[in-house]
Short mmCIF file of C-alpha atoms in Angstrom, two decimals:
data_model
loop_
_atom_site.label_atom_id
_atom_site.label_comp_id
_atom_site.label_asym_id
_atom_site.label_seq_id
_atom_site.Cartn_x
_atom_site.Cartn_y
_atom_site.Cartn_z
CA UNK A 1 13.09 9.38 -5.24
CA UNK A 2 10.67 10.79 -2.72
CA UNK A 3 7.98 8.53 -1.24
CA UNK A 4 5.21 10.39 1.03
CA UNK A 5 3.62 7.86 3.33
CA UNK A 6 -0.15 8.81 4.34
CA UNK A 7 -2.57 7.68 7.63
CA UNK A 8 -6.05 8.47 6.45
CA UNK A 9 -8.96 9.17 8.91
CA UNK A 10 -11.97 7.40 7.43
CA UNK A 11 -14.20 9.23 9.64
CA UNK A 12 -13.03 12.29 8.26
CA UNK A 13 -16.23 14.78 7.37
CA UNK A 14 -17.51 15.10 4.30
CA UNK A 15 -20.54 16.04 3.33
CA UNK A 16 -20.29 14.75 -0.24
CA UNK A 17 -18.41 11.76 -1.65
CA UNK A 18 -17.01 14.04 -3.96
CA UNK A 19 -15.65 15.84 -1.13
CA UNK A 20 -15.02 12.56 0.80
CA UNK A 21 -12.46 11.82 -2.59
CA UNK A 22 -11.28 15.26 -2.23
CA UNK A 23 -9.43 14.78 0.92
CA UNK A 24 -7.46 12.24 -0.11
CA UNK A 25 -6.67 14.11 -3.60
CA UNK A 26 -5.23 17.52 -2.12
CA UNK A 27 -3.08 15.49 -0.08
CA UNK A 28 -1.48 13.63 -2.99
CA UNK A 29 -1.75 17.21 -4.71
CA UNK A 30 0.21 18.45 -1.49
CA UNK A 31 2.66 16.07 -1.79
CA UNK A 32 3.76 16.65 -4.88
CA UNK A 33 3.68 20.21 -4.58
CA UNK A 34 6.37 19.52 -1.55
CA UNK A 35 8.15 17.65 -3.75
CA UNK A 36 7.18 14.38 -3.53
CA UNK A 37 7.28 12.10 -6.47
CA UNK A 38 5.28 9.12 -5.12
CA UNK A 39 2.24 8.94 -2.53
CA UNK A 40 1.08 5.95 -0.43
CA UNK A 41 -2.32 5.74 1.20
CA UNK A 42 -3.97 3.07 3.34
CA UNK A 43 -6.23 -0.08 2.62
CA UNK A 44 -9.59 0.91 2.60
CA UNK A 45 -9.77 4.42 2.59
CA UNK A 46 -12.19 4.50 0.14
CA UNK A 47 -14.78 2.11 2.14
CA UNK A 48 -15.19 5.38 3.92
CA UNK A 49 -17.92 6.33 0.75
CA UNK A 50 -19.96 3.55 2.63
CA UNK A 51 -21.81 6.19 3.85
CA UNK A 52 -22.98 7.73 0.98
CA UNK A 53 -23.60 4.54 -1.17
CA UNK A 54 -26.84 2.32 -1.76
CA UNK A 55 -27.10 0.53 1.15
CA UNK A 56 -29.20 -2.30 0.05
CA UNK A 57 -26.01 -3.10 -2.04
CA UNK A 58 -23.54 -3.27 0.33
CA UNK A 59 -19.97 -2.91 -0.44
CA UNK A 60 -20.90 -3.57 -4.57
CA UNK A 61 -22.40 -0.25 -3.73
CA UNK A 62 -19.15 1.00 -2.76
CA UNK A 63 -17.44 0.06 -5.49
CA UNK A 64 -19.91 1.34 -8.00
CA UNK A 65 -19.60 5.15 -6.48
CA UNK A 66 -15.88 4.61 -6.77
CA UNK A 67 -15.25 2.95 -9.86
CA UNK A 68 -17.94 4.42 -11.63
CA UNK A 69 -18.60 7.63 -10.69
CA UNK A 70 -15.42 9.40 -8.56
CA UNK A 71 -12.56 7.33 -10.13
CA UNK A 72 -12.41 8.56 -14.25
CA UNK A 73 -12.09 12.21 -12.64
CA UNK A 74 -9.66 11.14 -9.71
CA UNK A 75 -7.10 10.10 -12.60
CA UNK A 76 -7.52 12.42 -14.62
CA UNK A 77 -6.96 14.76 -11.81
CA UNK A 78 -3.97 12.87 -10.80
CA UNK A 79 -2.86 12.22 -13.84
CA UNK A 80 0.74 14.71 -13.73
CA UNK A 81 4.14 13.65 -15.65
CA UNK A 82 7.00 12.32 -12.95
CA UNK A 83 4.63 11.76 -10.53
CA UNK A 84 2.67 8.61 -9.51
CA UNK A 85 0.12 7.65 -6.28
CA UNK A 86 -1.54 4.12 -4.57
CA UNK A 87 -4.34 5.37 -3.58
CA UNK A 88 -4.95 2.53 -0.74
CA UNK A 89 -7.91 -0.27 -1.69
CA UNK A 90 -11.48 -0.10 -2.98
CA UNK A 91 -13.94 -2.70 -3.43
CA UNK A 92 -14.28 -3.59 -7.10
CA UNK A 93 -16.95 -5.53 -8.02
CA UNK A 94 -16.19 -7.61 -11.53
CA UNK A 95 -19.32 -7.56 -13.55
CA UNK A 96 -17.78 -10.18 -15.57
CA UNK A 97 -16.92 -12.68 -12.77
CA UNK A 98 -19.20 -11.59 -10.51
CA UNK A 99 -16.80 -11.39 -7.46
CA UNK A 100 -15.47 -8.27 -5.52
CA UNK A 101 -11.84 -7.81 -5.08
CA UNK A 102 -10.13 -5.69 -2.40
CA UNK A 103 -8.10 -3.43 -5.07
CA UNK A 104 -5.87 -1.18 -5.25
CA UNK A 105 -6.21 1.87 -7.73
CA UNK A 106 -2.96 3.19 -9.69
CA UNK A 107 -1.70 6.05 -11.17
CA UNK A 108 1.41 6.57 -12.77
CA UNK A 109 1.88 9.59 -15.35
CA UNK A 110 -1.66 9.13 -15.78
CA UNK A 111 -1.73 5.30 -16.22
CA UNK A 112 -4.18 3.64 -14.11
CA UNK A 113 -2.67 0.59 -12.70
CA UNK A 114 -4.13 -1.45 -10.10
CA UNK A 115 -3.38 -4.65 -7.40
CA UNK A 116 -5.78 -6.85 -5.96
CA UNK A 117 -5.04 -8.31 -2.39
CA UNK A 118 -4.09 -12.09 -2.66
CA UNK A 119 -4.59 -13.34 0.92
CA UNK A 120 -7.87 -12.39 2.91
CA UNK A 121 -9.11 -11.76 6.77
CA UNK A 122 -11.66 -13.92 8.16
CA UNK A 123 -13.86 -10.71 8.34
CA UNK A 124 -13.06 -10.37 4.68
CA UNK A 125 -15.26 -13.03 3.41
CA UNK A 126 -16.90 -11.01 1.01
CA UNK A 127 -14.14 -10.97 -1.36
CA UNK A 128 -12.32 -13.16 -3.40
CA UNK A 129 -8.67 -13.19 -3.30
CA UNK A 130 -6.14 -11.59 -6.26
CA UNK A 131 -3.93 -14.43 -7.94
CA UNK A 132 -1.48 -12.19 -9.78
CA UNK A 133 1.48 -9.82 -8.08
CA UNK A 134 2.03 -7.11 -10.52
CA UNK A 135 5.42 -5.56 -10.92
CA UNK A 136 5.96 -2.04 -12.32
CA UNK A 137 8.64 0.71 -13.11
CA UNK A 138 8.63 4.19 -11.83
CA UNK A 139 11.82 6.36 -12.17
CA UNK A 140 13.66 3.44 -13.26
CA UNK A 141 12.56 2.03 -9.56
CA UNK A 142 10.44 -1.73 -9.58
CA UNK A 143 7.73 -1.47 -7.47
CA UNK A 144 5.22 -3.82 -5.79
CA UNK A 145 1.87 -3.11 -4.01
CA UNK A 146 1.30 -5.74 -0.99
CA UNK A 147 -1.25 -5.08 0.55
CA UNK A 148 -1.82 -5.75 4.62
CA UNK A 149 -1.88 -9.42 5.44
CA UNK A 150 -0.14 -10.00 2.34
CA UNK A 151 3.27 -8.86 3.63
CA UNK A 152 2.79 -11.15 6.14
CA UNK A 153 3.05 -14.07 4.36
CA UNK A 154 6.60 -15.04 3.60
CA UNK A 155 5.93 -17.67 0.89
CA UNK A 156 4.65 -14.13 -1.57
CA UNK A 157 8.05 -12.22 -1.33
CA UNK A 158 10.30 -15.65 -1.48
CA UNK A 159 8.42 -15.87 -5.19
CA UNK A 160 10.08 -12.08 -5.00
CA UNK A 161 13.65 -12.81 -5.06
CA UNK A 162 16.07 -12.57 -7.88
CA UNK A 163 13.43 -9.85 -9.37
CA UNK A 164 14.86 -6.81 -8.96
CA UNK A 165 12.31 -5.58 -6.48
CA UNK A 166 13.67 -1.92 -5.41
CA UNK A 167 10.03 -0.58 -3.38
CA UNK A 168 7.48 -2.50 -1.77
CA UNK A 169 4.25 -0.60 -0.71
CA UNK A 170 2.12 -1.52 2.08
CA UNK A 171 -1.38 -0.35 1.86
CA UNK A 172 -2.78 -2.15 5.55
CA UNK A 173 -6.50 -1.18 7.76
CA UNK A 174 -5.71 -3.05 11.09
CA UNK A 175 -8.02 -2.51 14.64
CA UNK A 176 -4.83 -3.54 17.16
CA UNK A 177 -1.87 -2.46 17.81
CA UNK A 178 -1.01 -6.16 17.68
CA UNK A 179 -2.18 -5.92 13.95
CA UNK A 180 0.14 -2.84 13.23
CA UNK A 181 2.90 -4.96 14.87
CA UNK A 182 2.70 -7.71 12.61
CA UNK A 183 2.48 -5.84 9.64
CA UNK A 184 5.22 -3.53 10.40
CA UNK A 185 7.58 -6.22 11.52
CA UNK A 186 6.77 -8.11 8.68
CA UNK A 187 7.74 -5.43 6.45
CA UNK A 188 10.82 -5.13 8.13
CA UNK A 189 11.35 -8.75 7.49
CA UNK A 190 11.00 -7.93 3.73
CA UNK A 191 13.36 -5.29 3.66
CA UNK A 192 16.40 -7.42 4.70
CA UNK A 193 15.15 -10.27 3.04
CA UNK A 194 14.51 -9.04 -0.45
CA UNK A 195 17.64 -6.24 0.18
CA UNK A 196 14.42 -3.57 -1.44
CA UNK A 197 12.62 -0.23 1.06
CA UNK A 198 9.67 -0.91 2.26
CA UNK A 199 7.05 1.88 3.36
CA UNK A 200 3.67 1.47 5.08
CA UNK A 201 0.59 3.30 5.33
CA UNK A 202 -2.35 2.31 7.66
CA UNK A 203 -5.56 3.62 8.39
CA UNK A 204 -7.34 5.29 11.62
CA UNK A 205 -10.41 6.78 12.46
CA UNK A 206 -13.64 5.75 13.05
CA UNK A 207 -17.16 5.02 10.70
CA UNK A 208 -20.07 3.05 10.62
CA UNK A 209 -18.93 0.57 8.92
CA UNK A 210 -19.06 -3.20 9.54
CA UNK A 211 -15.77 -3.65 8.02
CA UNK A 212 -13.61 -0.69 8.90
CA UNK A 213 -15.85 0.37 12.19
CA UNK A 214 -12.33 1.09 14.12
CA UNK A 215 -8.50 1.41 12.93
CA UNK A 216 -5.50 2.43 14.45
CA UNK A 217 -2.23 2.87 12.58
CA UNK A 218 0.93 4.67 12.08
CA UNK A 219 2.98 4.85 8.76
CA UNK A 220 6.51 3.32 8.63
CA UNK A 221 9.40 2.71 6.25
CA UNK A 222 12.11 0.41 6.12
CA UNK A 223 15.29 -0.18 4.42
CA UNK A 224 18.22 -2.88 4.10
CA UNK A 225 20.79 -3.54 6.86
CA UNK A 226 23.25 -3.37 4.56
CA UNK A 227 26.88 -1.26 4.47
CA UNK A 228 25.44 0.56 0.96
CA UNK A 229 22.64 1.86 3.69
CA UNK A 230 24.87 2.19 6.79
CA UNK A 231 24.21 6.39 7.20
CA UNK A 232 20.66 5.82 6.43
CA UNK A 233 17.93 5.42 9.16
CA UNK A 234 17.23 2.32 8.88
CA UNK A 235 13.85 1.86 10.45
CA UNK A 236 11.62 4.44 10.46
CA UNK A 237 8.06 4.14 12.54
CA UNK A 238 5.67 6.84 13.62
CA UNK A 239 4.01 6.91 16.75
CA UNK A 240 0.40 4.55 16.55
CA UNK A 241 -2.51 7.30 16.26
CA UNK A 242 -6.30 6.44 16.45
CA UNK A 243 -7.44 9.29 14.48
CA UNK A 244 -5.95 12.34 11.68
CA UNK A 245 -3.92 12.16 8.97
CA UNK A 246 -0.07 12.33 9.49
CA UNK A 247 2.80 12.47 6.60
CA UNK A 248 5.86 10.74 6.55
CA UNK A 249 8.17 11.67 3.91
CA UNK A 250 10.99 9.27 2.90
CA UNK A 251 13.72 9.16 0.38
CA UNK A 252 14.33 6.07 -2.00
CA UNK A 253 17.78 5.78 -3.04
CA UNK A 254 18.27 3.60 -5.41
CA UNK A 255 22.05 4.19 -6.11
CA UNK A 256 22.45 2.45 -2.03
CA UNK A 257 20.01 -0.11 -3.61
CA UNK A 258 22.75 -0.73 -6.53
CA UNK A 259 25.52 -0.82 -4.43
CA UNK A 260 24.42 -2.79 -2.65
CA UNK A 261 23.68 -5.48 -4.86
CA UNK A 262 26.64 -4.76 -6.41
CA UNK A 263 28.25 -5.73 -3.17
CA UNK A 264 28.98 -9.78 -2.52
CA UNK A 265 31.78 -9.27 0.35
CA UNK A 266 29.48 -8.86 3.08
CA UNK A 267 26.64 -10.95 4.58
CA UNK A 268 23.51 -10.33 2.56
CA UNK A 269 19.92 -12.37 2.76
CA UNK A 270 18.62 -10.71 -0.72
CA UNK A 271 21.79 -12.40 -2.54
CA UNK A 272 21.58 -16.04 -1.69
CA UNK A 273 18.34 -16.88 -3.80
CA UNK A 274 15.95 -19.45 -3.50
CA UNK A 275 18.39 -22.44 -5.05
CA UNK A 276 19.73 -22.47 -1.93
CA UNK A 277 17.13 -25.12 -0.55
CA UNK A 278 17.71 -27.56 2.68
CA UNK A 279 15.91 -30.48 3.34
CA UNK A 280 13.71 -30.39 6.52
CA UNK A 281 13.59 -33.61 8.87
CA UNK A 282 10.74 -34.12 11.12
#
């Protein structure tokens, strides 16, 4: 399976926020066209639209020119057989809770999925944190969207093993290269660990936003050090870039991923499972 990783320049110019949506749209269009059968873009892309949104509502603003007016036409846009996109994070604002999630909009053969982020920033405080890790199927690939700080937190992909995760996604917005570091590593980490590829997409550019005023990022994708993935390259990272948009295309295989687990003669993290406890003595 083909996986096109996307940076997205937030501070790209638009004049609309239908055109704003558009440039994130022809690239997933372009992708496919090239032959890609899933797309990956950053964590809050879309708080680019701050700019044309209510200000007086702040980021519920945000999410209402998403949600309500650009996203029914995104996916049905979008909405091809074979072919599925993350389109990085949104704010969604939850009339019936009354809290705004960092989210993650969905589509697969024109079913709109989405993930909310489960751990939050300090800078984040306007949201409320996810409490449910969806799985789903693609091409007979499991998939889960983790977004940023999320892969960074080892206790989420521990509740990950023994569950036939094949792809993890990383939708991540960091300022530092010390924040692309530790999401990047961290996906690494996951890769070995869980025995699954990993890729990530970050954002760049810069916007008037309070949130997102500055980003730098690369994209990057990972696989198992395994034998089943031993003529593969193994770790994959582009060079960090403040600004643009940059495409990294990668390949899936899930017949390595089978093998591999197929495989018990050789060392292998993914296999052990979480049974295999120790007691800790302080």
């Amino acid at each position: 399976m083909n996986l096109d990783l996307w940076t997205f320049d937030v501070g790209v110019q638009a004049e609309t926020p239908a055109a704003y949506a558009d440039e994130c749209i022809r690239r997933v269009e372009e992708s496919w066209a090239g032959g890609a059968d899933i797309v990956l873009f950053p964590e809050f892309c879309w708080v680019g639209l701050e700019r044309f949104a209510d200000k007086s509502r702040g980021l519920r603003g945000v999410s209402n020119l998403f949600w309500q007016e650009l996203w029914p036409s995104i996916q049905s846009r979008l909405s091809q057989p074979d072919k599925a996109a993350v389109l990085g994070t949104a704010p969604f604002f939850d009339e019936a809770t009354g809290l705004l999630m960092n989210r993650s909009p969905i589509v697969r053969e024109g079913c709109a999925l989405h993930q909310d982020k489960l751990h939050l920033t300090p800078w984040e405080d306007a949201f409320a944190r996810g409490d449910t890790l969806r799985l789903w199927r693609f091409r007979d690939i499991t998939i889960a969207v983790i977004i940023c700080l999320d892969i960074e937190v080892p206790e989420l992909p521990a509740q990950l093993r023994n569950r036939g995760v094949d792809l993890i996604l990383v939708p991540s917005a960091t300022e530092t290269v010390l924040g692309v570091e530790r999401v990047d590593r961290c996906a690494s980490a996951r890769a070995v660990e869980l025995g699954c590829c990993v890729g990530v997409s970050h954002l760049v550019g810069r916007t008037e936003s309070e949130l997102i005023d500055e980003n730098i990022g690369r994209t990057a994708f990972y696989t198992p050090s395994q034998s089943a993935f031993s003529q593969h390259e193994r770790v994959n990272e582009g060079f960090v870039i403040s600004a643009g948009f940059h495409r990294q295309r990668c390949v899936v295989d899930d017949a390595a991923i089978r093998q591999m687990r197929a495989s018990t003669g050789e060392t292998n993290p993914s296999l052990l499972g979480i049974r295999n406890r120790v007691t800790v003595l302080t």
